[in-house]
Structure formats: C-alpha cells, structure tokens
Amino acid sequence: MMKRRQFMFASGVAALTATLPLIAGAANPPRLKIGFIYSGPVADIGWSFQHDLGRRMLEREFGARIETVFVERVPESPEAERVMRQLIDDGCKMIFATSFGFMNPVIKVAAEYPDVIFEHCSGYKTARNVGIYQTRFYEGAYLLGTIAGRMTKTNTLGYIAPIPIPEVVRNLDAFVLGARSVNPKVSAKVVWINAWYDPGLERDAAQTLIAQGVDTLYQNTDSPAAVQVAQSRNLYAFGQDSDMSRFGPNAHLTGNVLNWGVYYVHKVREVLDGKWKSEDTKWGMKEGIVQLAPLNPALPKDVVALVEQRRKAIIDGTLQPFAGPIMNQAGQVQVAAGKRVPESELWTMKWYVEGIQGKQP
C-alpha cells in the first residue's frame, strides 16, 4: 500500500487510452481516473499546494465525469515509479507528475503502460503518451525584479535558490534583469540550499543573505520562511508559487503565483474529447497560468503603475524579459541589441547575467 495517499472522489467520466479516442455519446461512459504526484506536502501554501488547487479546479469543472487521486511527499527517486505503478493499478488512466525530478521515472513507467497518459511538469523528455508542460515563470520574476530595483536601499538583492536546474537560473536571471532595468547599480547574491522545501535551510539562507547587506529577498523555494525573516527584520521579500502575504504583511511586496488549473482543465478536456496528444507546452501570463499576488498597498503609485504597464506589455508580447542587449556575469555581450535569447537556449539556460555575484554550483 502506498503511504500518505489521499483520495478525492467524484462520479462518472469518459474512457481513456493514450492511443484510442473516447467514444463520444456512449450511454454510460466510465469515469476518468486521474492521479497526481507531488514532491512536497500539500499543506496550505507552496508549489504542491498550487498544483492541488489545480486538481480541485478539475473536480469543479468536470464534476461526475472524473475522479482524482493524489499522493504527496513523493521522493524524486525510483520511489516515484512505485507510486505511479500503484496509481495505475488503482485505475488511473492519466497521471500528472508535478516536479522536475519525476522525469526519468515518468519516461520509464510510461513505456510500460502505453495506454496511460502522462503529463510531466518542468521536464524535457517526451514520448507518445508523455506530454510536458512548463510555465514562463520568468515573466513574473522580471516584474518582481522591477519592484525590487525600485525599492532596495542597499542596491543588494538576495535570491534563495533550490536545485541548480535551468528553470531556477532562468528565474534568477529574469529577476536581476528586471531590477537592473530600473536601477543599474543593483547586484544580487545567491544561496543554494539544494532543496525545494526546507524551512530551516530557507531561514538560514535568508539570514546569511541579510548579513551580507541584502535588504530584499526573492526565493525559488517553497516555504514562507524567508518572508517571515524579512518581516522580523523590517526588510522586503517576495513570495513564490503562492500568495505568502499573511506571513509578512509589511515585508511581502507581492509574489510569483501559479494557476495550474487553467492548464489542467485544458488537458483533461482534450482527453475527454479524444483530442489529447503529446506536446511541449509553455504558458505564461498571456494564458493566465503565471500571475502576481496582490501588490502591497505600501508600494509607491509610480511603481505600481510601472509594474502594471510592464505586465500588460508582457501579455501583448511587446516586452520580452530576455531581449538584448544582455551582458553575462563576466560583462560580455551575451545577447546583442535587437536580438533575444533563442527559445531553445531559454529552456536550457545555464549562465548568469551581469550583476549576479558568486559562482554557479
């Protein structure tokens, strides 16, 4: 038996295989059972919580046509394979694997179960029955940087980084680009904790950065620890994944928030309509999957106006956070004026922009 399994039931759905379309108009179509696996705890905030909000949106949208199941705190290891196999044995015909580290387990299990549809978040490996999805989270990070660049007094920003993968480097780069676009004097320090969710390490990282002169914190980690530290020290912070304002009402300027539900509804509808296919999907602010938490009322009006102007420009495509000229950490031209980071390089990003201090792990 799987540990920590939690079941949420609805009633009635449509039949599904990865290779055969659903039979439209069937008198009593079987319920589509969908499994979610989360790397962290669902709790009431953070990455896994936001994915679970998306799962709940599915239930509201499709009601009796689907049944959903989720397993939390799944290690990003071969244990994930066992969890997915158990979900399939329990009747799941679609599985959403919601963290980068599930990539290889998904590919392995998908080969064993070609009649099950898999959707993997943040990875880059696909198969006939495996689709992948990512967000343009860097769009929100760029806007947070815009705010940070205007609000910092020490011109030193801090970034709490989890695992050294392109997504995390990309968000860091976008944050610093946004900040330096309004304040070229800004620099950023980074602490890597090698964990997505570890309140103790996140708290220690925040305190380390503050001791180095940082007055504004951004995190790519999952707990509100950094926001709480900033609140206690009368400094600024930005949340990640969820709205973390209640943990630091004065410190929390806004946050980079994800609405996974819009994607989940889209993909499940494709399955129910017999139209699903393996795709590499990247959505952002335009599609409504990347959002900002409410802005702190204490932000100056001109800062609020600038953020809104840039948010609209990102949505309509007139502002590209990774448009040149962009200098790399060594002060060399990485992206020339009039150019922008190629899409393929954007999703494999491994370099720091100018203004980031320290070496990559």
CSV table of N, CA and C in Angstrom, one decimal, residues 221-305:
chain,number,residue,atom,x,y,z
A,221,THR,N,12.1,28.8,-3.6
A,221,THR,CA,11.8,27.7,-2.7
A,221,THR,C,10.4,27.8,-2.3
A,222,ASP,N,10.0,26.9,-1.4
A,222,ASP,CA,8.5,26.6,-1.3
A,222,ASP,C,7.9,27.1,0.0
A,223,SER,N,8.7,27.4,1.1
A,223,SER,CA,8.1,27.7,2.3
A,223,SER,C,8.1,29.2,2.5
A,224,PRO,N,7.3,29.8,3.5
A,224,PRO,CA,7.3,31.2,3.7
A,224,PRO,C,8.4,31.7,4.7
A,225,ALA,N,9.4,30.8,4.9
A,225,ALA,CA,10.4,31.2,5.9
A,225,ALA,C,11.1,32.5,5.6
A,226,ALA,N,11.5,32.7,4.4
A,226,ALA,CA,12.2,33.9,4.0
A,226,ALA,C,11.3,35.2,4.2
A,227,VAL,N,10.1,35.0,3.9
A,227,VAL,CA,9.1,36.2,4.1
A,227,VAL,C,9.0,36.5,5.6
A,228,GLN,N,9.0,35.4,6.4
A,228,GLN,CA,8.9,35.6,7.9
A,228,GLN,C,10.2,36.3,8.4
A,229,VAL,N,11.3,35.9,7.9
A,229,VAL,CA,12.6,36.5,8.3
A,229,VAL,C,12.6,38.0,7.9
A,230,ALA,N,12.2,38.3,6.7
A,230,ALA,CA,12.1,39.7,6.3
A,230,ALA,C,11.2,40.5,7.1
A,231,GLN,N,10.1,39.9,7.5
A,231,GLN,CA,9.1,40.6,8.3
A,231,GLN,C,9.7,41.0,9.7
A,232,SER,N,10.4,40.0,10.2
A,232,SER,CA,11.0,40.2,11.6
A,232,SER,C,12.2,41.2,11.5
A,233,ARG,N,12.8,41.5,10.3
A,233,ARG,CA,13.9,42.4,10.2
A,233,ARG,C,13.5,43.7,9.5
A,234,ASN,N,12.3,43.9,9.3
A,234,ASN,CA,11.8,45.1,8.6
A,234,ASN,C,12.4,45.3,7.3
A,235,LEU,N,12.5,44.2,6.5
A,235,LEU,CA,13.0,44.2,5.2
A,235,LEU,C,11.9,43.8,4.2
A,236,TYR,N,12.3,43.6,2.9
A,236,TYR,CA,11.3,43.3,1.9
A,236,TYR,C,11.6,41.9,1.4
A,237,ALA,N,10.5,41.3,0.9
A,237,ALA,CA,10.6,39.9,0.4
A,237,ALA,C,9.5,39.7,-0.7
A,238,PHE,N,9.7,38.7,-1.5
A,238,PHE,CA,8.7,38.3,-2.5
A,238,PHE,C,8.4,36.8,-2.3
A,239,GLY,N,7.1,36.4,-2.3
A,239,GLY,CA,6.8,35.0,-2.2
A,239,GLY,C,6.9,34.3,-3.5
A,240,GLN,N,6.8,33.0,-3.5
A,240,GLN,CA,6.9,32.2,-4.7
A,240,GLN,C,5.8,31.1,-4.7
A,241,ASP,N,5.2,30.9,-5.8
A,241,ASP,CA,4.2,29.8,-6.1
A,241,ASP,C,2.8,30.2,-5.5
A,242,SER,N,2.8,30.6,-4.2
A,242,SER,CA,1.5,31.0,-3.6
A,242,SER,C,1.6,32.4,-3.0
A,243,ASP,N,0.5,33.0,-2.7
A,243,ASP,CA,0.4,34.3,-2.0
A,243,ASP,C,0.9,34.1,-0.6
A,244,MET,N,2.0,34.6,-0.2
A,244,MET,CA,2.6,34.4,1.1
A,244,MET,C,2.4,35.7,2.0
A,245,SER,N,1.6,36.6,1.6
A,245,SER,CA,1.5,37.9,2.3
A,245,SER,C,1.1,37.8,3.8
A,246,ARG,N,0.3,36.8,4.1
A,246,ARG,CA,-0.1,36.7,5.5
A,246,ARG,C,1.1,36.3,6.5
A,247,PHE,N,2.2,35.9,5.9
A,247,PHE,CA,3.3,35.6,6.7
A,247,PHE,C,4.3,36.8,6.9
A,248,GLY,N,4.0,37.8,6.2
A,248,GLY,CA,4.8,39.0,6.4
A,248,GLY,C,4.1,40.2,5.7
A,249,PRO,N,3.0,40.7,6.3
A,249,PRO,CA,2.2,41.7,5.7
A,249,PRO,C,2.9,43.0,5.3
A,250,ASN,N,3.9,43.3,6.1
A,250,ASN,CA,4.7,44.5,5.7
A,250,ASN,C,5.8,44.2,4.8
A,251,ALA,N,6.5,43.0,4.9
A,251,ALA,CA,7.6,42.7,4.1
A,251,ALA,C,7.2,42.2,2.7
A,252,HIS,N,6.1,41.5,2.6
A,252,HIS,CA,5.8,40.9,1.3
A,252,HIS,C,5.3,41.9,0.3
A,253,LEU,N,6.0,42.2,-0.7
A,253,LEU,CA,5.7,43.2,-1.7
A,253,LEU,C,4.7,42.6,-2.7
A,254,THR,N,4.9,41.4,-3.1
A,254,THR,CA,4.0,40.6,-4.0
A,254,THR,C,4.6,39.3,-4.1
A,255,GLY,N,4.1,38.4,-5.0
A,255,GLY,CA,4.7,37.1,-5.2
A,255,GLY,C,4.4,36.6,-6.6
A,256,ASN,N,5.2,35.7,-7.0
A,256,ASN,CA,5.1,35.0,-8.3
A,256,ASN,C,4.2,33.8,-8.1
A,257,VAL,N,3.0,33.8,-8.6
A,257,VAL,CA,1.9,32.8,-8.3
A,257,VAL,C,1.6,32.0,-9.5
A,258,LEU,N,1.3,30.7,-9.4
A,258,LEU,CA,1.0,29.9,-10.5
A,258,LEU,C,-0.5,29.4,-10.4
A,259,ASN,N,-1.2,29.5,-11.5
A,259,ASN,CA,-2.6,28.9,-11.5
A,259,ASN,C,-2.5,27.7,-12.5
A,260,TRP,N,-2.1,26.6,-11.9
A,260,TRP,CA,-2.0,25.4,-12.8
A,260,TRP,C,-3.4,24.9,-13.3
A,261,GLY,N,-4.4,25.3,-12.6
A,261,GLY,CA,-5.8,24.8,-13.0
A,261,GLY,C,-6.1,25.1,-14.5
A,262,VAL,N,-5.7,26.2,-15.0
A,262,VAL,CA,-6.1,26.5,-16.4
A,262,VAL,C,-5.5,25.5,-17.3
A,263,TYR,N,-4.3,25.0,-17.0
A,263,TYR,CA,-3.7,24.0,-17.9
A,263,TYR,C,-4.3,22.7,-17.7
A,264,TYR,N,-4.6,22.3,-16.5
A,264,TYR,CA,-5.2,21.0,-16.2
A,264,TYR,C,-6.5,20.9,-16.8
A,265,VAL,N,-7.3,21.9,-16.7
A,265,VAL,CA,-8.7,21.9,-17.3
A,265,VAL,C,-8.5,21.7,-18.8
A,266,HIS,N,-7.6,22.4,-19.4
A,266,HIS,CA,-7.4,22.3,-20.9
A,266,HIS,C,-7.0,20.9,-21.3
A,267,LYS,N,-6.1,20.3,-20.6
A,267,LYS,CA,-5.6,19.0,-21.0
A,267,LYS,C,-6.6,17.9,-20.7
A,268,VAL,N,-7.3,18.0,-19.6
A,268,VAL,CA,-8.3,16.9,-19.3
A,268,VAL,C,-9.4,17.0,-20.3
A,269,ARG,N,-9.8,18.2,-20.7
A,269,ARG,CA,-10.8,18.4,-21.7
A,269,ARG,C,-10.4,17.7,-23.0
A,270,GLU,N,-9.1,17.9,-23.4
A,270,GLU,CA,-8.6,17.2,-24.6
A,270,GLU,C,-8.8,15.7,-24.5
A,271,VAL,N,-8.5,15.2,-23.3
A,271,VAL,CA,-8.6,13.7,-23.1
A,271,VAL,C,-10.1,13.3,-23.2
A,272,LEU,N,-10.9,14.0,-22.6
A,272,LEU,CA,-12.3,13.6,-22.6
A,272,LEU,C,-12.9,13.8,-24.0
A,273,ASP,N,-12.4,14.7,-24.8
A,273,ASP,CA,-12.9,14.8,-26.1
A,273,ASP,C,-12.1,14.0,-27.2
A,274,GLY,N,-11.2,13.1,-26.7
A,274,GLY,CA,-10.4,12.3,-27.5
A,274,GLY,C,-9.4,13.0,-28.4
A,275,LYS,N,-9.0,14.2,-28.0
A,275,LYS,CA,-8.1,15.0,-28.8
A,275,LYS,C,-6.7,15.2,-28.2
A,276,TRP,N,-6.4,14.5,-27.1
A,276,TRP,CA,-5.1,14.6,-26.4
A,276,TRP,C,-4.0,14.1,-27.3
A,277,LYS,N,-2.8,14.8,-27.3
A,277,LYS,CA,-1.6,14.4,-28.0
A,277,LYS,C,-0.4,14.9,-27.2
A,278,SER,N,0.7,14.2,-27.4
A,278,SER,CA,1.9,14.6,-26.7
A,278,SER,C,2.4,15.9,-27.2
A,279,GLU,N,2.6,16.9,-26.3
A,279,GLU,CA,3.0,18.2,-26.6
A,279,GLU,C,4.0,18.8,-25.6
A,280,ASP,N,4.8,19.8,-26.1
A,280,ASP,CA,5.7,20.5,-25.2
A,280,ASP,C,5.0,21.9,-25.0
A,281,THR,N,4.4,22.1,-23.9
A,281,THR,CA,3.6,23.3,-23.7
A,281,THR,C,4.3,24.3,-22.7
A,282,LYS,N,4.3,25.5,-23.1
A,282,LYS,CA,4.9,26.6,-22.3
A,282,LYS,C,4.0,27.7,-22.2
A,283,TRP,N,3.4,27.9,-21.1
A,283,TRP,CA,2.4,29.0,-20.9
A,283,TRP,C,2.9,30.0,-19.9
A,284,GLY,N,2.4,31.3,-20.0
A,284,GLY,CA,2.8,32.3,-19.1
A,284,GLY,C,1.7,33.2,-18.7
A,285,MET,N,2.0,34.5,-18.6
A,285,MET,CA,1.0,35.5,-18.2
A,285,MET,C,-0.2,35.6,-19.2
A,286,LYS,N,0.1,35.5,-20.5
A,286,LYS,CA,-0.9,35.6,-21.5
A,286,LYS,C,-2.0,34.6,-21.3
A,287,GLU,N,-1.6,33.3,-20.9
A,287,GLU,CA,-2.6,32.3,-20.8
A,287,GLU,C,-3.2,32.2,-19.4
A,288,GLY,N,-2.7,33.0,-18.5
A,288,GLY,CA,-3.2,33.1,-17.1
A,288,GLY,C,-2.7,32.1,-16.1
A,289,ILE,N,-1.6,31.4,-16.5
A,289,ILE,CA,-1.0,30.5,-15.6
A,289,ILE,C,0.0,31.1,-14.6
A,290,VAL,N,0.7,32.2,-15.1
A,290,VAL,CA,1.6,33.0,-14.3
A,290,VAL,C,0.9,34.3,-13.8
A,291,GLN,N,0.8,34.5,-12.5
A,291,GLN,CA,0.1,35.6,-12.0
A,291,GLN,C,0.9,36.3,-10.9
A,292,LEU,N,0.6,37.5,-10.5
A,292,LEU,CA,1.2,38.2,-9.4
A,292,LEU,C,0.2,38.1,-8.2
A,293,ALA,N,0.7,37.9,-7.0
A,293,ALA,CA,-0.1,38.1,-5.8
A,293,ALA,C,-0.4,39.6,-5.7
A,294,PRO,N,-1.4,39.9,-4.9
A,294,PRO,CA,-1.8,41.3,-4.7
A,294,PRO,C,-0.6,42.1,-4.3
A,295,LEU,N,-0.4,43.3,-4.9
A,295,LEU,CA,0.7,44.2,-4.6
A,295,LEU,C,0.5,44.8,-3.2
A,296,ASN,N,1.6,44.9,-2.5
A,296,ASN,CA,1.5,45.5,-1.1
A,296,ASN,C,1.0,47.0,-1.3
A,297,PRO,N,0.0,47.3,-0.5
A,297,PRO,CA,-0.6,48.7,-0.6
A,297,PRO,C,0.4,49.8,-0.3
A,298,ALA,N,1.5,49.5,0.3
A,298,ALA,CA,2.5,50.5,0.7
A,298,ALA,C,3.4,50.8,-0.5
A,299,LEU,N,3.3,50.1,-1.6
A,299,LEU,CA,4.2,50.4,-2.8
A,299,LEU,C,3.8,51.7,-3.4
A,300,PRO,N,4.8,52.5,-3.7
A,300,PRO,CA,4.5,53.8,-4.3
A,300,PRO,C,3.7,53.7,-5.6
A,301,LYS,N,2.9,54.7,-5.9
A,301,LYS,CA,2.0,54.6,-7.0
A,301,LYS,C,2.7,54.5,-8.3
A,302,ASP,N,3.8,55.2,-8.4
A,302,ASP,CA,4.6,55.1,-9.7
A,302,ASP,C,5.1,53.7,-10.0
A,303,VAL,N,5.5,53.0,-8.9
A,303,VAL,CA,6.0,51.6,-9.0
A,303,VAL,C,4.9,50.7,-9.4
A,304,VAL,N,3.7,50.9,-8.8
A,304,VAL,CA,2.5,50.1,-9.2
A,304,VAL,C,2.2,50.3,-10.7
A,305,ALA,N,2.2,51.5,-11.1
A,305,ALA,CA,1.9,51.9,-12.5
A,305,ALA,C,2.9,51.2,-13.4
